[in-house]
Short mmCIF file of C-alpha atoms in Angstrom, two decimals:
data_model
loop_
_atom_site.label_atom_id
_atom_site.label_comp_id
_atom_site.label_asym_id
_atom_site.label_seq_id
_atom_site.Cartn_x
_atom_site.Cartn_y
_atom_site.Cartn_z
CA MET A 1 72.53 75.01 65.50
CA LEU A 2 73.65 73.90 68.96
CA ARG A 3 72.21 70.66 70.38
CA VAL A 4 72.32 70.32 74.16
CA ALA A 5 71.30 67.42 76.40
CA VAL A 6 70.15 68.33 79.90
CA VAL A 7 70.20 65.28 82.16
CA GLY A 8 67.51 65.67 84.82
CA SER A 9 64.07 67.29 84.60
CA GLY A 10 63.79 68.74 88.09
CA PRO A 11 63.87 72.51 88.65
CA SER A 12 67.61 72.84 87.96
CA GLY A 13 67.30 70.97 84.67
CA VAL A 14 64.20 72.82 83.53
CA TYR A 15 65.67 76.22 84.46
CA THR A 16 68.83 75.30 82.56
CA ALA A 17 66.80 74.42 79.46
CA GLN A 18 64.76 77.60 79.80
CA THR A 19 67.86 79.79 80.08
CA LEU A 20 69.44 78.13 77.05
CA VAL A 21 66.49 78.78 74.73
CA GLN A 22 66.10 82.31 76.08
CA GLN A 23 69.73 83.24 75.48
CA ASP A 24 70.40 81.40 72.23
CA PRO A 25 67.66 81.66 69.57
CA ALA A 26 68.96 78.63 67.68
CA VAL A 27 69.74 76.10 70.42
CA LEU A 28 67.75 72.83 70.63
CA VAL A 29 67.51 71.15 74.04
CA ASP A 30 66.62 67.57 74.94
CA VAL A 31 65.76 67.16 78.62
CA LEU A 32 66.49 63.55 79.58
CA ASP A 33 65.26 61.84 82.72
CA ARG A 34 65.53 58.22 83.80
CA LEU A 35 61.94 58.41 85.06
CA PRO A 36 59.02 58.57 82.63
CA CYS A 37 57.72 61.62 84.52
CA PRO A 38 59.23 65.12 84.64
CA TYR A 39 59.68 67.64 87.48
CA GLY A 40 62.06 65.72 89.78
CA LEU A 41 61.65 66.57 93.46
CA VAL A 42 58.69 68.85 92.71
CA ARG A 43 56.78 65.67 91.83
CA TYR A 44 58.56 63.20 94.10
CA GLY A 45 59.86 65.29 97.00
CA VAL A 46 57.31 68.01 97.78
CA ALA A 47 54.78 66.72 100.30
CA PRO A 48 51.40 65.87 98.73
CA ASP A 49 49.55 68.25 101.06
CA HIS A 50 51.65 71.22 99.89
CA GLU A 51 49.55 72.13 96.89
CA LYS A 52 50.96 75.64 96.50
CA ILE A 53 54.52 74.41 96.06
CA LYS A 54 53.40 71.52 93.86
CA SER A 55 51.67 74.05 91.60
CA LEU A 56 55.16 74.98 90.41
CA GLN A 57 54.68 72.06 88.03
CA SER A 58 52.58 74.39 85.87
CA THR A 59 55.56 76.72 85.44
CA LEU A 60 57.90 73.83 84.65
CA ARG A 61 55.34 72.43 82.19
CA THR A 62 55.31 75.68 80.22
CA VAL A 63 59.08 75.45 79.80
CA LEU A 64 59.04 71.81 78.72
CA GLU A 65 56.37 72.58 76.12
CA HIS A 66 58.63 75.15 74.42
CA GLU A 67 59.03 74.40 70.71
CA ARG A 68 62.81 74.03 71.04
CA ILE A 69 62.75 71.86 74.16
CA ARG A 70 61.96 68.13 74.05
CA PHE A 71 61.30 65.90 77.06
CA LEU A 72 62.63 62.34 76.80
CA GLY A 73 61.74 60.29 79.87
CA GLY A 74 62.77 56.75 80.66
CA VAL A 75 66.35 57.44 79.51
CA HIS A 76 68.98 56.36 82.01
CA VAL A 77 72.43 57.85 81.50
CA GLY A 78 75.12 55.47 82.66
CA ALA A 79 76.13 51.83 82.47
CA ARG A 80 72.53 50.53 82.34
CA GLY A 81 71.41 52.91 79.62
CA VAL A 82 73.19 55.50 77.52
CA PRO A 83 76.93 55.48 78.28
CA ALA A 84 78.10 58.97 79.16
CA ALA A 85 80.70 58.86 76.38
CA ARG A 86 78.04 57.95 73.81
CA LEU A 87 75.76 60.75 75.01
CA ARG A 88 78.61 63.20 74.55
CA GLU A 89 78.92 62.04 70.92
CA LEU A 90 75.24 62.75 70.25
CA TYR A 91 75.16 66.35 71.52
CA HIS A 92 77.38 69.40 71.33
CA ALA A 93 77.11 69.75 75.11
CA VAL A 94 75.71 67.82 78.06
CA VAL A 95 74.55 69.46 81.31
CA TYR A 96 74.09 67.15 84.29
CA CYS A 97 71.32 68.31 86.66
CA VAL A 98 70.98 65.07 88.59
CA GLY A 99 70.52 66.44 92.10
CA ALA A 100 71.59 64.60 95.25
CA ALA A 101 70.18 61.11 94.97
CA THR A 102 70.93 59.61 98.36
CA ASP A 103 70.82 60.57 102.03
CA ARG A 104 73.47 61.26 104.64
CA ARG A 105 73.94 58.64 107.32
CA LEU A 106 74.14 59.09 111.08
CA GLY A 107 76.96 56.58 111.54
CA ILE A 108 75.62 55.23 114.85
CA PRO A 109 75.01 51.68 116.14
CA GLY A 110 71.61 50.27 115.21
CA GLU A 111 71.10 52.60 112.25
CA ASP A 112 70.22 49.68 109.98
CA LEU A 113 67.76 47.98 112.33
CA PRO A 114 64.36 47.14 110.81
CA GLY A 115 62.11 50.12 111.44
CA SER A 116 64.93 52.64 110.90
CA TRP A 117 64.69 54.39 107.55
CA SER A 118 66.00 57.44 105.79
CA ALA A 119 63.31 60.09 105.51
CA THR A 120 63.96 60.17 101.75
CA ARG A 121 62.72 56.57 101.42
CA PHE A 122 59.59 57.40 103.38
CA VAL A 123 58.99 60.48 101.21
CA SER A 124 59.50 58.43 98.04
CA TRP A 125 56.90 55.93 99.24
CA TYR A 126 54.14 58.41 100.00
CA SER A 127 55.04 60.40 96.85
CA ALA A 128 54.67 57.32 94.58
CA HIS A 129 58.24 57.23 93.31
CA PRO A 130 58.39 54.12 91.10
CA ASP A 131 61.57 52.88 92.83
CA ALA A 132 59.92 53.01 96.26
CA VAL A 133 58.74 49.92 98.07
CA ASP A 134 56.04 49.52 100.67
CA ALA A 135 58.29 48.64 103.59
CA GLY A 136 55.47 48.66 106.14
CA PHE A 137 56.85 51.90 107.54
CA VAL A 138 54.05 52.58 110.02
CA ARG A 139 52.86 49.03 110.59
CA GLY A 140 52.97 48.19 114.30
CA ALA A 141 54.36 51.60 115.28
CA ARG A 142 52.91 53.64 118.13
CA SER A 143 55.73 56.14 118.58
CA ALA A 144 57.96 57.63 115.87
CA VAL A 145 61.21 59.58 116.12
CA VAL A 146 62.23 61.94 113.32
CA ILE A 147 65.91 62.86 113.59
CA GLY A 148 66.51 66.29 112.08
CA VAL A 149 64.94 69.75 112.18
CA GLY A 150 64.78 70.82 108.54
CA ASN A 151 61.79 71.13 106.24
CA VAL A 152 61.91 67.46 105.20
CA ALA A 153 61.75 66.50 108.88
CA VAL A 154 58.74 68.80 109.31
CA ASP A 155 57.09 67.26 106.24
CA VAL A 156 57.38 63.66 107.43
CA THR A 157 56.32 64.65 110.94
CA ARG A 158 53.22 66.35 109.53
CA ILE A 159 52.36 63.41 107.27
CA LEU A 160 52.63 60.98 110.20
CA ALA A 161 50.33 63.15 112.32
CA ARG A 162 47.75 64.08 109.67
CA GLY A 163 44.36 62.41 109.51
CA ALA A 164 43.31 60.28 106.54
CA ALA A 165 40.49 62.66 105.61
CA GLU A 166 42.96 65.47 104.88
CA LEU A 167 45.39 63.22 102.99
CA SER A 168 42.66 61.73 100.79
CA ALA A 169 42.29 65.11 99.07
CA THR A 170 45.93 64.90 97.85
CA ASP A 171 47.50 62.91 95.00
CA MET A 172 49.05 60.43 97.46
CA PRO A 173 49.01 56.87 96.06
CA GLN A 174 46.16 54.77 97.35
CA ALA A 175 48.32 52.15 99.07
CA ALA A 176 50.17 54.79 101.09
CA LEU A 177 46.91 56.52 101.99
CA THR A 178 45.42 53.23 103.17
CA ALA A 179 48.48 52.44 105.29
CA LEU A 180 48.58 55.90 106.88
CA ALA A 181 44.83 55.77 107.54
CA ALA A 182 45.37 52.55 109.50
CA SER A 183 48.42 53.92 111.35
CA GLU A 184 48.41 53.69 115.13
CA VAL A 185 51.17 56.24 115.57
CA THR A 186 50.05 58.66 118.29
CA ASP A 187 53.36 60.32 119.22
CA VAL A 188 55.91 61.86 116.85
CA HIS A 189 59.15 63.24 118.29
CA MET A 190 61.15 65.58 116.03
CA VAL A 191 64.64 65.87 117.49
CA GLY A 192 67.57 68.20 116.78
CA ARG A 193 71.09 68.11 118.19
CA ARG A 194 71.30 71.90 118.39
CA GLY A 195 68.93 74.64 119.52
CA PRO A 196 65.81 76.26 118.08
CA SER A 197 67.72 79.27 116.74
CA GLN A 198 69.79 76.94 114.52
CA ALA A 199 66.98 74.78 113.17
CA ARG A 200 66.71 74.67 109.37
CA PHE A 201 62.93 74.59 108.98
CA THR A 202 61.10 77.63 107.66
CA THR A 203 58.43 79.39 109.70
CA LYS A 204 55.54 78.58 107.40
CA GLU A 205 56.22 74.85 107.63
CA LEU A 206 56.73 75.06 111.39
CA ARG A 207 53.45 76.91 111.96
CA GLU A 208 51.55 74.27 109.98
CA LEU A 209 52.22 71.75 112.72
CA GLY A 210 50.10 73.82 115.09
CA THR A 211 47.11 73.84 112.72
CA LEU A 212 46.69 70.08 112.28
CA PRO A 213 43.25 68.89 113.46
CA GLY A 214 43.40 66.53 116.42
CA VAL A 215 47.11 67.16 116.99
CA GLU A 216 48.79 68.75 120.00
CA VAL A 217 52.27 70.29 119.68
CA ARG A 218 54.46 70.23 122.75
CA VAL A 219 57.81 71.96 123.38
CA ASP A 220 59.89 71.71 126.56
CA PRO A 221 60.65 75.26 127.84
CA ALA A 222 63.78 73.98 129.61
CA GLU A 223 65.25 72.79 126.32
CA LEU A 224 64.46 76.06 124.60
CA ALA A 225 66.10 77.99 127.41
CA LEU A 226 69.42 76.24 126.76
CA ASP A 227 69.70 78.30 123.57
CA PRO A 228 71.25 81.72 124.40
CA ALA A 229 69.38 83.29 121.48
CA TYR A 230 66.01 82.06 122.79
CA THR A 231 65.84 84.61 125.59
CA ASP A 232 66.70 87.48 123.27
CA PRO A 233 66.21 86.56 119.58
CA SER A 234 66.51 90.15 118.34
CA ALA A 235 69.92 89.55 116.73
CA LEU A 236 68.79 86.45 114.83
CA PRO A 237 68.08 86.43 111.08
CA ALA A 238 64.39 86.99 110.30
CA VAL A 239 63.44 83.34 109.74
CA GLN A 240 65.11 82.09 112.90
CA HIS A 241 63.61 84.98 114.86
CA ARG A 242 60.12 84.04 113.69
CA ASN A 243 60.77 80.36 114.43
CA VAL A 244 61.72 81.18 118.01
CA GLU A 245 58.56 83.25 118.44
CA VAL A 246 56.41 80.34 117.20
CA LEU A 247 58.13 77.93 119.58
CA ARG A 248 57.76 80.42 122.42
CA GLY A 249 54.01 80.32 121.88
CA TRP A 250 53.96 76.54 122.24
CA ALA A 251 56.33 76.30 125.21
CA GLY A 252 54.83 75.18 128.44
CA LEU A 253 51.28 74.69 127.16
CA PRO A 254 49.37 72.36 129.48
CA PRO A 255 48.79 68.82 128.17
CA GLY A 256 45.56 68.45 126.24
CA GLU A 257 43.49 65.49 125.16
CA ALA A 258 44.29 65.42 121.42
CA PRO A 259 44.56 61.89 119.99
CA ARG A 260 47.97 62.63 118.45
CA ARG A 261 50.97 64.55 119.77
CA ILE A 262 54.03 66.14 118.18
CA ARG A 263 56.95 66.77 120.50
CA LEU A 264 59.70 69.12 119.32
CA ARG A 265 62.97 68.29 121.09
CA PHE A 266 66.29 70.18 121.03
CA PHE A 267 69.88 69.71 122.22
CA LEU A 268 69.76 65.93 121.84
CA ARG A 269 72.39 64.14 119.73
CA PRO A 270 71.61 60.60 118.47
CA VAL A 271 74.17 58.05 119.66
CA ALA A 272 72.43 54.70 119.06
CA LEU A 273 69.22 53.02 117.99
CA LEU A 274 68.26 50.27 120.43
CA PRO A 275 66.71 46.95 119.38
CA ASP A 276 63.55 45.37 120.73
CA GLY A 277 62.54 41.99 119.40
CA GLY A 278 64.79 42.23 116.35
CA ARG A 279 63.74 45.73 115.28
CA VAL A 280 64.17 49.26 116.54
CA GLY A 281 62.52 49.89 119.89
CA ALA A 282 64.05 53.18 121.02
CA ALA A 283 66.46 55.93 120.06
CA ARG A 284 69.21 56.91 122.52
CA PHE A 285 70.30 60.55 122.63
CA GLU A 286 73.02 62.41 124.50
CA ARG A 287 72.08 65.75 125.98
CA THR A 288 74.12 68.54 124.40
CA VAL A 289 74.79 72.16 125.35
CA PRO A 290 76.03 75.11 123.28
CA ASP A 291 79.82 75.28 123.03
CA GLY A 292 79.92 79.04 122.50
CA ARG A 293 81.21 78.68 118.92
CA GLY A 294 77.98 77.84 117.13
CA GLY A 295 78.20 74.12 117.82
CA VAL A 296 77.34 71.83 120.70
CA THR A 297 79.20 69.58 123.09
CA GLY A 298 78.04 66.43 124.84
CA THR A 299 77.25 66.33 128.53
CA GLY A 300 77.48 62.59 129.16
CA ARG A 301 73.80 62.47 130.09
CA PHE A 302 71.55 60.25 127.98
CA GLU A 303 67.86 59.84 127.25
CA ASP A 304 66.01 57.02 125.47
CA ILE A 305 62.88 57.81 123.46
CA GLU A 306 60.61 54.89 122.63
CA ALA A 307 60.15 54.46 118.90
CA GLN A 308 59.05 51.61 116.65
CA LEU A 309 59.74 53.88 113.65
CA VAL A 310 62.81 56.09 113.20
CA LEU A 311 63.13 58.41 110.20
CA ARG A 312 66.57 59.92 109.66
CA SER A 313 66.37 63.36 108.04
CA VAL A 314 69.89 64.75 108.20
CA GLY A 315 70.37 65.84 104.60
CA TYR A 316 70.81 64.70 101.02
CA ARG A 317 74.05 63.69 99.34
CA GLY A 318 75.14 63.54 95.71
CA VAL A 319 76.40 60.31 94.13
CA PRO A 320 79.15 59.86 91.53
CA VAL A 321 78.19 60.43 87.89
CA GLU A 322 79.69 58.14 85.28
CA GLY A 323 82.59 59.77 83.50
CA LEU A 324 82.72 62.84 85.76
CA PRO A 325 85.10 63.66 88.61
CA PHE A 326 83.57 63.51 92.09
CA ASP A 327 84.42 65.12 95.41
CA GLU A 328 83.62 62.55 98.12
CA ALA A 329 83.87 65.16 100.87
CA THR A 330 81.17 67.43 99.44
CA GLY A 331 79.20 64.94 97.33
CA THR A 332 79.51 67.23 94.31
CA VAL A 333 81.17 67.30 90.89
CA PRO A 334 84.12 69.74 90.91
CA ASN A 335 83.45 72.56 88.48
CA ASP A 336 84.32 76.10 87.51
CA ALA A 337 81.08 78.12 87.27
CA GLY A 338 79.36 74.94 86.13
CA ARG A 339 82.04 73.88 83.64
CA VAL A 340 83.49 70.42 84.27
CA ALA A 341 85.22 70.13 80.90
CA PRO A 342 84.55 71.62 77.48
CA GLY A 343 81.14 70.27 76.50
CA VAL A 344 80.35 68.86 79.97
CA TYR A 345 78.61 70.96 82.63
CA VAL A 346 76.68 70.67 85.90
CA ALA A 347 73.90 72.65 87.56
CA GLY A 348 71.81 72.27 90.70
CA TRP A 349 72.67 70.21 93.76
CA ILE A 350 75.28 68.06 92.02
CA LYS A 351 77.08 71.34 91.29
CA ARG A 352 76.76 73.23 94.57
CA GLY A 353 75.51 70.70 97.14
CA PRO A 354 71.99 70.21 98.57
CA THR A 355 71.42 73.78 99.70
CA GLY A 356 68.89 76.51 99.05
CA VAL A 357 65.26 76.48 98.02
CA ILE A 358 63.75 75.68 94.60
CA GLY A 359 64.31 79.23 93.41
CA SER A 360 68.05 78.94 94.16
CA ASN A 361 68.33 76.84 91.02
CA ARG A 362 67.62 79.82 88.72
CA PRO A 363 70.84 81.78 89.28
CA CYS A 364 72.75 78.50 89.45
CA ALA A 365 71.42 77.51 86.01
CA LYS A 366 72.17 80.93 84.56
CA GLU A 367 75.79 80.73 85.68
CA THR A 368 76.22 77.31 84.07
CA VAL A 369 74.55 78.38 80.83
CA ALA A 370 76.83 81.41 80.65
CA SER A 371 79.84 79.07 80.79
CA LEU A 372 78.34 76.80 78.13
CA LEU A 373 77.56 79.64 75.75
CA GLN A 374 81.09 80.97 76.17
CA ASP A 375 82.29 77.62 74.82
CA ALA A 376 79.58 77.38 72.15
CA PRO A 377 81.62 78.64 69.12
CA VAL A 378 84.05 75.75 69.56
CA LEU A 379 81.45 73.19 70.64
CA ALA A 380 79.33 73.86 67.55
CA LEU A 381 82.19 72.69 65.29
CA ALA A 382 81.67 69.07 66.38
CA ALA A 383 79.67 66.80 64.09
CA VAL A 384 76.57 65.45 65.85
CA PRO A 385 73.41 63.80 64.48
CA ASP A 386 70.64 66.05 63.19
CA ASP A 387 68.39 64.21 65.66
CA PRO A 388 69.83 62.06 68.48
CA LEU A 389 66.54 60.22 69.05
CA PRO A 390 67.14 57.38 66.53
CA ALA A 391 70.56 56.76 68.09
CA LEU A 392 68.97 56.55 71.55
CA ARG A 393 66.40 54.08 70.28
CA ALA A 394 69.20 52.03 68.71
CA LEU A 395 70.41 51.42 72.28
CA SER A 396 67.16 49.50 72.95
CA LEU A 397 65.66 52.49 74.72
CA THR A 398 62.04 53.57 74.36
CA PRO A 399 62.03 57.23 75.40
CA VAL A 400 58.77 58.57 76.83
CA GLU A 401 58.02 61.75 74.91
CA TRP A 402 55.67 64.52 75.98
CA THR A 403 52.59 62.76 74.60
CA GLY A 404 53.44 59.78 76.79
CA TRP A 405 53.73 61.97 79.87
CA ARG A 406 50.38 63.60 79.13
CA ALA A 407 48.88 60.10 78.86
CA ILE A 408 50.26 59.32 82.33
CA GLU A 409 48.56 62.44 83.64
CA ARG A 410 45.25 61.35 82.11
CA ALA A 411 45.60 57.87 83.60
CA GLU A 412 46.23 59.37 87.05
CA ALA A 413 43.12 61.54 86.73
CA GLU A 414 41.08 58.48 85.71
CA LEU A 415 42.46 56.46 88.63
CA GLY A 416 41.53 59.21 91.07
CA ALA A 417 38.00 59.43 89.66
CA SER A 418 37.55 55.67 90.03
CA LEU A 419 38.53 55.98 93.72
CA GLY A 420 36.32 58.98 94.39
CA ARG A 421 39.37 61.21 94.81
CA GLY A 422 41.15 63.84 92.73
CA VAL A 423 44.29 62.96 90.79
CA VAL A 424 46.02 59.90 92.29
CA LYS A 425 49.57 59.06 91.28
CA LEU A 426 50.45 55.80 89.56
CA PRO A 427 52.92 54.19 91.97
CA ASP A 428 55.03 51.77 89.92
CA TRP A 429 57.07 51.45 86.76
CA GLN A 430 54.69 49.06 85.02
CA SER A 431 51.58 51.23 85.35
CA LEU A 432 53.49 54.37 84.33
CA LEU A 433 55.02 52.78 81.24
CA THR A 434 51.79 51.08 80.25
CA ALA A 435 49.99 54.42 80.31
CA ALA A 436 52.77 56.16 78.38
CA GLN A 437 53.29 53.47 75.78
CA GLY A 438 49.58 53.20 75.13
CA ALA A 439 49.54 56.84 74.02
CA GLU A 440 52.68 56.59 71.95
CA SER A 441 51.47 53.46 70.14
CA GLY A 442 48.21 55.22 69.30
CA ALA A 443 46.10 53.12 71.67
#
């Protein structure tokens, strides 16, 4: 009987657990998460108005309800919870699926001015992550700049431009919905340093911007024309080709009278955020041009875009994991097909970097599990507890088991009903743990 701990209950962790029980009929898996709720970025990173993607939770739920898989939420692995060395003593193997927990920085003057935030913090706030704080993101803002042209940048741009009526049908926490409903942001600028053929957003997400009620999308034809592939996109990969065609349809449209506007900007590199009254007042960009090698070069010409809110969306980055080696250059744990050391493994973004879509985690998990099962005959010789749960509780932990998570779900449904909405997420640690502990104490 092989006991495995999977640290992290996002897609990479759940797919790892699923592959383990599929390939070894005797393995028992505990999926640990520091949050009392499962699903990782599917719960706390997918935009609330993307119901189709969020429905993946049903698939992940089925895995976590498997008879040989146990969810244990509220278990932090590290100095403030279960020391990594102690966890290794409780299980034959440990697989870290902890994702990329922080964001990349721009490294420009003014980046830390009030009103300048990473997009990940904004996403955490409107997704009800219990670590998030209401920083007054949109308060007093009329114009917003989103730096980056990936899907996260599209998400935050869309959320800023959406009307309250559409957002009220989502599971967005009430405080965030109230703040966004009162927002006076009328202009959102999404800015990339390279051209449209190199943007990282997918076509479906891009097209959504053009379907928002009361929103006008504007693109500058002159900026698009700087991209050599814009004139003839036939050699581009399919996604980029479709993106260019969508942008072509928006280019040069005459100004309308919509109350809110999204401006897609290209070939502008951020060089500074400028203060106004002690907070950000504008973003300064340098005009770039293609360098003929897939990159861009500066021209020495600059443009300031007014903004009382700046959201930086230039990628995620992994953070060091206690007891594991770490590559500062890539933000990943060095590994060989997922193997860090005998009995210690990684999968997901901490293994390969923050790349790919949710489905990319399946083959990644399978590769790691193959390495683990190769080592299994030796790993199984170690003496571990029949059940690690009492040892975890002895560390003054109160793991949230599956019944506690289901109680959180019921509490969120009840909260939504009381507000005249559908399910509404509980936004803070206290309300989540109160709901979970009530179920597990028999209340």
